[in-house]
mmCIF file of C-alpha atoms and ligand atoms in Angstrom:
data_model
loop_
_atom_site.group_PDB
_atom_site.id
_atom_site.type_symbol
_atom_site.label_atom_id
_atom_site.label_comp_id
_atom_site.label_asym_id
_atom_site.label_seq_id
_atom_site.Cartn_x
_atom_site.Cartn_y
_atom_site.Cartn_z
ATOM 1 C CA MET E 233 -0.009 0.029 0.002
ATOM 2 C CA GLU E 234 1.771 3.185 -1.160
ATOM 3 C CA ILE E 235 0.694 6.612 -0.096
ATOM 4 C CA LYS E 236 1.035 9.239 -2.891
ATOM 5 C CA LYS E 237 -1.810 11.681 -2.272
ATOM 6 C CA VAL E 238 -2.586 13.078 1.136
ATOM 7 C CA GLY E 239 -5.788 14.811 2.228
ATOM 8 C CA ILE E 240 -5.913 16.958 5.304
ATOM 9 C CA LEU E 241 -9.139 18.000 6.978
ATOM 10 C CA GLY E 242 -8.783 21.287 8.744
ATOM 11 C CA CYS E 243 -6.178 24.039 8.092
ATOM 12 C CA GLY E 244 -5.822 25.392 11.653
ATOM 13 C CA LEU E 245 -2.600 25.213 13.730
ATOM 14 C CA MET E 246 -2.244 21.438 13.412
ATOM 15 C CA GLY E 247 -3.800 20.831 9.943
ATOM 16 C CA SER E 248 -1.671 23.582 8.260
ATOM 17 C CA GLY E 249 1.410 22.027 9.914
ATOM 18 C CA VAL E 250 0.581 18.561 8.631
ATOM 19 C CA ALA E 251 -0.247 19.940 5.195
ATOM 20 C CA HIS E 252 3.139 21.804 5.218
ATOM 21 C CA VAL E 253 5.238 18.752 5.992
ATOM 22 C CA SER E 254 3.395 16.417 3.627
ATOM 23 C CA ALA E 255 3.803 18.854 0.664
ATOM 24 C CA ALA E 256 7.367 19.679 1.575
ATOM 25 C CA ASN E 257 8.234 16.001 1.533
ATOM 26 C CA GLY E 258 6.839 15.473 -2.001
ATOM 27 C CA TYR E 259 3.300 14.272 -1.345
ATOM 28 C CA GLU E 260 0.508 15.716 -3.504
ATOM 29 C CA THR E 261 -1.452 17.370 -0.694
ATOM 30 C CA VAL E 262 -4.997 18.778 -0.574
ATOM 31 C CA VAL E 263 -6.108 20.625 2.525
ATOM 32 C CA CYS E 264 -9.849 21.185 3.132
ATOM 33 C CA GLU E 265 -11.423 23.889 5.293
ATOM 34 C CA VAL E 266 -15.010 24.792 5.906
ATOM 35 C CA SER E 267 -14.762 28.317 4.535
ATOM 36 C CA GLN E 268 -12.554 30.169 2.132
ATOM 37 C CA GLU E 269 -11.632 32.661 4.924
ATOM 38 C CA LEU E 270 -10.340 29.885 7.191
ATOM 39 C CA LEU E 271 -8.524 28.289 4.294
ATOM 40 C CA ASP E 272 -6.821 31.526 3.330
ATOM 41 C CA LYS E 273 -5.861 32.128 7.000
ATOM 42 C CA GLY E 274 -4.363 28.602 7.267
ATOM 43 C CA LEU E 275 -2.424 28.738 4.003
ATOM 44 C CA GLY E 276 -1.285 32.291 4.860
ATOM 45 C CA SER E 277 0.146 30.931 8.199
ATOM 46 C CA ILE E 278 2.227 28.429 6.233
ATOM 47 C CA GLN E 279 3.728 31.243 4.114
ATOM 48 C CA LYS E 280 4.395 33.409 7.204
ATOM 49 C CA TYR E 281 6.099 30.461 8.888
ATOM 50 C CA LEU E 282 8.233 29.797 5.828
ATOM 51 C CA THR E 283 9.341 33.383 5.456
ATOM 52 C CA LYS E 284 10.569 33.525 9.054
ATOM 53 C CA ALA E 285 12.108 30.053 8.983
ATOM 54 C CA ILE E 286 14.019 30.702 5.737
ATOM 55 C CA ALA E 287 15.350 33.961 7.178
ATOM 56 C CA ARG E 288 16.498 31.961 10.290
ATOM 57 C CA LYS E 289 17.950 29.140 8.096
ATOM 58 C CA LYS E 290 15.445 26.701 9.635
ATOM 59 C CA ALA E 291 13.798 26.004 6.259
ATOM 60 C CA THR E 292 15.019 26.203 2.639
ATOM 61 C CA VAL E 293 13.781 27.894 -0.522
ATOM 62 C CA PHE E 294 13.549 24.352 -1.996
ATOM 63 C CA GLU E 295 11.058 23.407 0.801
ATOM 64 C CA LYS E 296 9.027 26.528 -0.090
ATOM 65 C CA ARG E 297 8.918 25.540 -3.720
ATOM 66 C CA MET E 298 7.958 21.931 -2.914
ATOM 67 C CA ILE E 299 4.993 23.355 -0.936
ATOM 68 C CA ALA E 300 4.058 25.705 -3.739
ATOM 69 C CA ASP E 301 4.113 22.780 -6.194
ATOM 70 C CA ASN E 302 2.391 20.162 -4.099
ATOM 71 C CA LEU E 303 -0.126 21.862 -1.887
ATOM 72 C CA THR E 304 -3.618 22.918 -2.880
ATOM 73 C CA GLY E 305 -6.467 24.114 -0.742
ATOM 74 C CA THR E 306 -10.191 23.509 -1.083
ATOM 75 C CA THR E 307 -13.488 24.011 0.669
ATOM 76 C CA LYS E 308 -15.100 20.988 -1.004
ATOM 77 C CA LEU E 309 -14.875 17.648 0.823
ATOM 78 C CA GLU E 310 -15.273 15.911 -2.547
ATOM 79 C CA ASP E 311 -11.729 17.065 -3.467
ATOM 80 C CA LEU E 312 -10.341 14.589 -0.953
ATOM 81 C CA LYS E 313 -12.062 11.625 -2.624
ATOM 82 C CA ASP E 314 -8.989 10.299 -4.450
ATOM 83 C CA CYS E 315 -6.477 10.596 -1.605
ATOM 84 C CA ASP E 316 -4.648 7.561 -0.375
ATOM 85 C CA ILE E 317 -4.836 8.874 3.196
ATOM 86 C CA VAL E 318 -7.037 11.540 4.798
ATOM 87 C CA ILE E 319 -5.738 13.006 8.099
ATOM 88 C CA GLU E 320 -8.355 14.784 10.177
ATOM 89 C CA ALA E 321 -7.198 17.772 12.270
ATOM 90 C CA ILE E 322 -10.475 19.518 13.083
ATOM 91 C CA THR E 323 -12.098 20.500 16.445
ATOM 92 C CA GLU E 324 -11.895 17.969 19.376
ATOM 93 C CA ASP E 325 -15.591 17.082 19.132
ATOM 94 C CA ILE E 326 -16.383 13.405 18.496
ATOM 95 C CA LYS E 327 -19.795 14.199 16.991
ATOM 96 C CA ILE E 328 -18.350 16.643 14.430
ATOM 97 C CA LYS E 329 -15.462 14.290 13.637
ATOM 98 C CA ASN E 330 -17.741 11.314 13.136
ATOM 99 C CA GLU E 331 -20.066 13.289 10.957
ATOM 100 C CA VAL E 332 -17.244 14.290 8.605
ATOM 101 C CA PHE E 333 -15.746 10.760 8.597
ATOM 102 C CA GLY E 334 -19.226 9.465 7.715
ATOM 103 C CA LYS E 335 -19.336 11.752 4.697
ATOM 104 C CA LEU E 336 -15.752 10.787 3.646
ATOM 105 C CA ASP E 337 -16.587 7.082 4.035
ATOM 106 C CA LYS E 338 -19.123 7.426 1.221
ATOM 107 C CA LEU E 339 -16.857 9.578 -0.955
ATOM 108 C CA CYS E 340 -13.503 7.694 -0.693
ATOM 109 C CA PRO E 341 -12.660 4.303 -2.229
ATOM 110 C CA LYS E 342 -12.293 1.362 0.217
ATOM 111 C CA SER E 343 -8.463 1.690 -0.105
ATOM 112 C CA THR E 344 -8.206 5.139 1.469
ATOM 113 C CA ILE E 345 -6.682 5.204 4.929
ATOM 114 C CA PHE E 346 -8.469 7.420 7.482
ATOM 115 C CA ALA E 347 -6.341 9.028 10.243
ATOM 116 C CA SER E 348 -7.174 11.342 13.141
ATOM 117 C CA ASN E 349 -4.726 13.837 14.697
ATOM 118 C CA THR E 350 -6.875 13.827 17.914
ATOM 119 C CA SER E 351 -4.864 14.491 21.078
ATOM 120 C CA SER E 352 -7.395 13.111 23.587
ATOM 121 C CA LEU E 353 -10.155 11.136 21.878
ATOM 122 C CA LYS E 354 -9.977 7.391 21.287
ATOM 123 C CA ILE E 355 -9.335 6.427 17.656
ATOM 124 C CA SER E 356 -11.642 3.335 18.000
ATOM 125 C CA ASP E 357 -14.557 5.668 18.814
ATOM 126 C CA MET E 358 -14.157 7.124 15.352
ATOM 127 C CA ALA E 359 -13.124 3.977 13.546
ATOM 128 C CA LYS E 360 -16.180 2.013 14.676
ATOM 129 C CA GLU E 361 -18.526 4.543 13.150
ATOM 130 C CA THR E 362 -17.106 3.923 9.684
ATOM 131 C CA LYS E 363 -17.209 0.980 7.340
ATOM 132 C CA ARG E 364 -13.479 0.779 7.296
ATOM 133 C CA PRO E 365 -12.281 0.209 10.875
ATOM 134 C CA GLU E 366 -9.309 -1.782 9.549
ATOM 135 C CA LYS E 367 -8.203 1.238 7.571
ATOM 136 C CA PHE E 368 -8.251 3.590 10.619
ATOM 137 C CA VAL E 369 -5.161 4.877 12.574
ATOM 138 C CA GLY E 370 -4.243 7.726 14.857
ATOM 139 C CA LEU E 371 -1.474 10.089 13.743
ATOM 140 C CA HIS E 372 -0.831 12.562 16.488
ATOM 141 C CA PHE E 373 1.546 15.342 15.484
ATOM 142 C CA PHE E 374 3.029 18.029 17.803
ATOM 143 C CA ASN E 375 3.261 21.775 17.565
ATOM 144 C CA PRO E 376 4.909 23.425 15.762
ATOM 145 C CA VAL E 377 4.583 20.497 13.296
ATOM 146 C CA PRO E 378 7.403 21.417 10.943
ATOM 147 C CA MET E 379 9.820 21.436 13.895
ATOM 148 C CA MET E 380 8.648 18.686 16.280
ATOM 149 C CA LYS E 381 10.084 15.293 15.492
ATOM 150 C CA LEU E 382 7.471 13.097 17.171
ATOM 151 C CA VAL E 383 4.356 11.534 15.751
ATOM 152 C CA GLU E 384 2.388 9.137 17.967
ATOM 153 C CA VAL E 385 0.983 6.394 15.662
ATOM 154 C CA VAL E 386 -2.030 4.671 17.190
ATOM 155 C CA LYS E 387 -3.121 1.151 16.312
ATOM 156 C CA THR E 388 -6.616 0.134 17.468
ATOM 157 C CA ALA E 389 -7.830 -3.403 17.957
ATOM 158 C CA THR E 390 -9.195 -3.295 14.387
ATOM 159 C CA THR E 391 -6.355 -1.477 12.542
ATOM 160 C CA SER E 392 -4.837 -3.904 9.968
ATOM 161 C CA ASP E 393 -1.109 -4.460 9.944
ATOM 162 C CA GLU E 394 -1.058 -3.184 6.316
ATOM 163 C CA THR E 395 -2.653 0.104 7.344
ATOM 164 C CA PHE E 396 -0.396 0.509 10.409
ATOM 165 C CA ASP E 397 2.736 -0.145 8.306
ATOM 166 C CA ALA E 398 1.712 2.365 5.669
ATOM 167 C CA ALA E 399 1.095 4.963 8.335
ATOM 168 C CA MET E 400 4.523 4.261 10.013
ATOM 169 C CA GLN E 401 6.182 4.443 6.573
ATOM 170 C CA TYR E 402 4.440 7.782 5.824
ATOM 171 C CA VAL E 403 5.649 9.288 9.119
ATOM 172 C CA LYS E 404 9.221 8.074 8.348
ATOM 173 C CA THR E 405 9.184 9.809 4.970
ATOM 174 C CA LEU E 406 8.278 13.045 6.720
ATOM 175 C CA ASP E 407 11.633 12.686 8.541
ATOM 176 C CA LYS E 408 9.808 12.319 11.821
ATOM 177 C CA VAL E 409 10.051 9.659 14.491
ATOM 178 C CA ALA E 410 7.016 7.437 15.019
ATOM 179 C CA VAL E 411 6.181 6.092 18.508
ATOM 180 C CA PRO E 412 3.558 3.369 18.319
ATOM 181 C CA CYS E 413 0.952 3.789 20.972
ATOM 182 C CA LYS E 414 -2.064 1.973 22.416
ATOM 183 C CA ASP E 415 -5.478 3.477 21.722
ATOM 184 C CA THR E 416 -5.879 5.100 25.113
ATOM 185 C CA THR E 417 -6.960 8.648 25.986
ATOM 186 C CA GLY E 418 -4.015 11.052 25.641
ATOM 187 C CA PHE E 419 -1.685 8.416 24.364
ATOM 188 C CA VAL E 420 1.860 8.921 25.835
ATOM 189 C CA VAL E 421 2.524 12.605 25.645
ATOM 190 C CA ASN E 422 -0.742 14.146 26.797
ATOM 191 C CA ARG E 423 -1.179 11.513 29.522
ATOM 192 C CA LEU E 424 2.056 12.853 31.076
ATOM 193 C CA LEU E 425 2.024 16.477 29.793
ATOM 194 C CA VAL E 426 -1.486 17.497 30.786
ATOM 195 C CA PRO E 427 -1.103 16.841 34.581
ATOM 196 C CA TYR E 428 2.153 18.790 34.488
ATOM 197 C CA LEU E 429 0.597 21.800 32.745
ATOM 198 C CA LEU E 430 -2.322 21.774 35.104
ATOM 199 C CA ASP E 431 0.009 21.588 38.069
ATOM 200 C CA ALA E 432 1.696 24.788 36.816
ATOM 201 C CA ILE E 433 -1.671 26.541 36.900
ATOM 202 C CA ARG E 434 -2.285 25.130 40.365
ATOM 203 C CA ALA E 435 1.159 26.458 41.425
ATOM 204 C CA LEU E 436 0.121 29.877 40.137
ATOM 205 C CA GLU E 437 -3.224 29.654 41.984
ATOM 206 C CA ALA E 438 -1.352 28.847 45.174
ATOM 207 C CA ASP E 439 0.831 31.973 44.584
ATOM 208 C CA VAL E 440 3.998 29.884 44.638
ATOM 209 C CA ALA E 441 5.693 32.218 42.137
ATOM 210 C CA SER E 442 4.822 34.561 39.335
ATOM 211 C CA PRO E 443 4.085 33.135 35.810
ATOM 212 C CA LYS E 444 7.532 34.220 34.558
ATOM 213 C CA ASP E 445 9.318 32.656 37.567
ATOM 214 C CA ILE E 446 7.323 29.371 37.290
ATOM 215 C CA ASP E 447 8.361 29.172 33.644
ATOM 216 C CA ASN E 448 11.947 30.123 34.298
ATOM 217 C CA ALA E 449 12.187 27.565 37.116
ATOM 218 C CA MET E 450 11.114 24.725 34.784
ATOM 219 C CA MET E 451 13.315 25.913 31.901
ATOM 220 C CA LEU E 452 16.456 26.534 34.007
ATOM 221 C CA GLY E 453 15.827 23.736 36.552
ATOM 222 C CA CYS E 454 14.730 20.943 34.253
ATOM 223 C CA GLY E 455 15.936 21.988 30.803
ATOM 224 C CA TYR E 456 12.516 22.415 29.215
ATOM 225 C CA PRO E 457 12.704 24.555 26.048
ATOM 226 C CA MET E 458 9.673 26.570 27.100
ATOM 227 C CA GLY E 459 7.956 26.998 30.527
ATOM 228 C CA PRO E 460 4.537 25.344 31.160
ATOM 229 C CA LEU E 461 2.539 28.591 31.230
ATOM 230 C CA THR E 462 4.041 29.821 27.936
ATOM 231 C CA LEU E 463 3.350 26.370 26.457
ATOM 232 C CA LEU E 464 -0.270 26.586 27.649
ATOM 233 C CA ASP E 465 -0.554 29.983 25.879
ATOM 234 C CA PHE E 466 0.791 28.372 22.700
ATOM 235 C CA VAL E 467 -1.440 25.275 22.836
ATOM 236 C CA GLY E 468 -4.452 27.454 23.712
ATOM 237 C CA LEU E 469 -6.303 27.442 27.074
ATOM 238 C CA ASP E 470 -9.576 26.551 25.339
ATOM 239 C CA THR E 471 -7.961 23.542 23.711
ATOM 240 C CA THR E 472 -6.382 22.536 26.958
ATOM 241 C CA LEU E 473 -9.688 22.826 28.811
ATOM 242 C CA SER E 474 -11.407 20.693 26.220
ATOM 243 C CA ILE E 475 -8.587 18.067 26.434
ATOM 244 C CA THR E 476 -8.781 18.137 30.245
ATOM 245 C CA GLY E 477 -12.502 17.499 30.221
ATOM 246 C CA ILE E 478 -12.111 14.478 27.967
ATOM 247 C CA MET E 479 -9.205 13.052 30.005
ATOM 248 C CA TYR E 480 -11.023 13.647 33.329
ATOM 249 C CA ASP E 481 -14.143 11.952 32.040
ATOM 250 C CA GLU E 482 -12.011 8.953 31.052
ATOM 251 C CA PHE E 483 -9.720 8.567 34.094
ATOM 252 C CA LYS E 484 -11.719 10.285 36.820
ATOM 253 C CA GLN E 485 -8.361 11.217 38.428
ATOM 254 C CA PRO E 486 -7.756 14.579 40.175
ATOM 255 C CA GLN E 487 -4.668 15.311 38.177
ATOM 256 C CA TYR E 488 -6.768 15.737 35.079
ATOM 257 C CA ALA E 489 -9.421 18.031 36.723
ATOM 258 C CA ALA E 490 -9.408 21.576 35.293
ATOM 259 C CA PRO E 491 -8.173 24.229 37.888
ATOM 260 C CA GLU E 492 -10.609 27.093 38.495
ATOM 261 C CA LEU E 493 -8.177 29.638 37.019
ATOM 262 C CA LEU E 494 -8.116 27.767 33.718
ATOM 263 C CA LYS E 495 -11.964 27.799 33.512
ATOM 264 C CA LYS E 496 -12.066 31.494 34.503
ATOM 265 C CA MET E 497 -9.480 32.554 31.898
ATOM 266 C CA VAL E 498 -11.308 30.664 29.100
ATOM 267 C CA ALA E 499 -14.611 32.205 30.165
ATOM 268 C CA GLU E 500 -13.005 35.628 29.959
ATOM 269 C CA GLY E 501 -11.667 34.844 26.448
ATOM 270 C CA LYS E 502 -8.019 34.909 27.702
ATOM 271 C CA ILE E 503 -7.109 31.726 25.763
ATOM 272 C CA GLY E 504 -3.511 32.389 24.966
ATOM 273 C CA LYS E 505 -1.405 33.646 22.063
ATOM 274 C CA LYS E 506 -4.239 33.366 19.466
ATOM 275 C CA SER E 507 -6.483 35.783 21.512
ATOM 276 C CA GLY E 508 -3.628 38.220 22.363
ATOM 277 C CA GLU E 509 -3.685 37.244 26.059
ATOM 278 C CA GLY E 510 -3.269 34.236 28.243
ATOM 279 C CA PHE E 511 -0.809 34.004 31.124
ATOM 280 C CA TYR E 512 1.095 36.582 29.132
ATOM 281 C CA LYS E 513 0.110 39.408 26.759
ATOM 282 C CA TYR E 514 1.008 39.151 23.003
HETATM 283 N N1 3HC U 9 3.297 25.903 19.521
HETATM 284 C C1 3HC U 9 3.263 26.758 18.529
HETATM 285 N N2 3HC U 9 4.378 27.510 18.066
HETATM 286 C C2 3HC U 9 5.554 27.298 18.747
HETATM 287 C C3 3HC U 9 5.662 26.358 19.782
HETATM 288 C C4 3HC U 9 4.443 25.653 20.154
HETATM 289 N N3 3HC U 9 4.418 24.751 21.146
HETATM 290 N N4 3HC U 9 6.876 26.333 20.245
HETATM 291 C C5 3HC U 9 7.553 27.231 19.530
HETATM 292 N N5 3HC U 9 6.760 27.797 18.580
HETATM 293 C C6 3HC U 9 7.072 28.816 17.634
HETATM 294 C C7 3HC U 9 7.730 30.075 18.274
HETATM 295 O O1 3HC U 9 6.726 30.947 18.694
HETATM 296 C C8 3HC U 9 8.451 30.649 17.057
HETATM 297 O O2 3HC U 9 7.524 31.382 16.278
HETATM 298 P P1 3HC U 9 7.871 32.835 15.707
HETATM 299 O O3 3HC U 9 8.953 32.632 14.761
HETATM 300 O O4 3HC U 9 6.604 33.249 15.057
HETATM 301 O O5 3HC U 9 8.260 33.643 16.919
HETATM 302 C C9 3HC U 9 8.959 29.413 16.391
HETATM 303 O O6 3HC U 9 8.091 28.336 16.783
HETATM 304 C C10 3HC U 9 10.381 29.099 16.630
HETATM 305 O O7 3HC U 9 10.542 29.016 18.022
HETATM 306 P P2 3HC U 9 11.919 29.393 18.793
HETATM 307 O O8 3HC U 9 12.228 30.756 18.572
HETATM 308 O O9 3HC U 9 11.753 28.818 20.228
HETATM 309 O O10 3HC U 9 12.934 28.541 17.949
HETATM 310 P P3 3HC U 9 13.885 27.295 18.290
HETATM 311 O O11 3HC U 9 14.435 26.826 17.043
HETATM 312 O O12 3HC U 9 14.895 27.770 19.313
HETATM 313 O O13 3HC U 9 12.983 26.191 18.998
HETATM 314 C C11 3HC U 9 11.209 24.596 19.239
HETATM 315 C C12 3HC U 9 11.890 25.683 18.369
HETATM 316 C C13 3HC U 9 12.116 23.353 19.181
HETATM 317 C C14 3HC U 9 9.891 24.339 18.625
HETATM 318 C C15 3HC U 9 11.155 25.136 20.674
HETATM 319 O O14 3HC U 9 10.497 26.372 20.729
HETATM 320 C C16 3HC U 9 10.274 24.155 21.515
HETATM 321 O O15 3HC U 9 10.752 23.026 21.877
HETATM 322 N N6 3HC U 9 8.982 24.585 21.840
HETATM 323 C C17 3HC U 9 8.095 23.734 22.666
HETATM 324 C C18 3HC U 9 7.396 22.802 21.717
HETATM 325 C C19 3HC U 9 6.480 21.862 22.473
HETATM 326 O O16 3HC U 9 6.550 21.628 23.669
HETATM 327 N N7 3HC U 9 5.513 21.360 21.708
HETATM 328 C C20 3HC U 9 4.540 20.378 22.278
HETATM 329 C C21 3HC U 9 3.240 21.096 22.361
HETATM 330 S S1 3HC U 9 2.014 19.989 23.019
HETATM 331 C C22 3HC U 9 1.217 19.410 21.652
HETATM 332 O O17 3HC U 9 1.442 19.779 20.517
HETATM 333 C C23 3HC U 9 0.257 18.316 21.933
HETATM 334 C C24 3HC U 9 -1.121 18.842 21.750
HETATM 335 O O18 3HC U 9 -2.005 17.692 21.658
HETATM 336 C C25 3HC U 9 -1.578 19.617 22.945
#
C-alpha cells in the first residue's frame, strides 16, 4: 500500500502544519477547510512560517517551492475523494469528527486510509462509526509540526497491519520519529504532559511564584525549552480545557481536573497567544 496523495481535513494550527510537512516531502497534498476565509488564513500561516524560517535558516527555498508545487486548498470535501490517506485535524468534538468521517466514508474508495490527529479522543470511537475500521489509525503530530520530530502512531484493535505499516512508513518519509501507541486517551505525551501543565496553573493559583518565575524555574531547573505557562498559551487554554475535560471523564483522576483559574480565563476569552492574552500578553 503506497501513499502518494494526502488529504488533510482542517487548516488550523495542526492541519496547516501537517499539510506543510506532507507537501514539503513530496506528497501531492490537498487541505480542506469549511470556509474560504479559514482556508486563506491557514495557507497564509504556512507562508508566514516559511518566510521567518527561511530567514533563520530553519527552512530552505527548496522546501518553499515543494510546498508551492504540491499543496492545494479546497472548501469541498469531494476534493479529498481520491486521496490515499485523509488526516483529520478539526475540532476535538467526537460528534463533528464522526459526521465528517461518515461523509468521507461514502466519498472515498475502500483503499483510502483514515487518520485522526486527535490528542485526547479514542481512535476506536471514530473507527467503529465507519465501514473501514481496519483502515483507521491515529497520527498525533506536535506543535509546531514542521519542527517537532514526534508523531504518535495509534493502532486500534481493528487497525490492519497493512494500514499501520503504511502509516509508519508515511511518518518516516516526513523525517519524523514514530512512536507506536495503544489507543488510550492522551496516548503517551498528553497523559504525562496534561497533569504537568495543570500543576503549573495550580502552582500559580497557590501563589507559589509569578508566571515568569514558574516558567523560568522549569526551563532552567529541568531543561525544558519553554515554561509550562508559555506552552499553555501556545497550545491554547480553550484547547487545553477541552482536552482536560475528555481526560477527566475517562480517568476520573484529580490530576486531570481543570483548575478554577483555567476555567475562569477561558470564560474571559483569555485563551492564549491566538487571542492576544493568556498567562502573558502578546
Ligand atoms: N506551538 C506553536 N508554536 C511554537 C511552539 C508551540 N508549542 N513552540 C515554539 N513555537 C514557535 C515560536 O513561537 C516561534 O515562532 P515565531 O517565529 O513566530 O516567533 C517558532 O516556533 C520558533 O521557536 P523558537 O524561537 O523557540 O525557535 P527554536 O528553534 O529555538 O525552538 C522549538 C523551536 C524546538 C519548537 C522550541 O520552541 C520548543 O521546543 N518549543 C516547545 C514545543 C512543544 O513543547 N511542543 C509540544 C506542544 S504540546 C502538543 O503539541 C500536543 C497537543 O496535543 C496539545
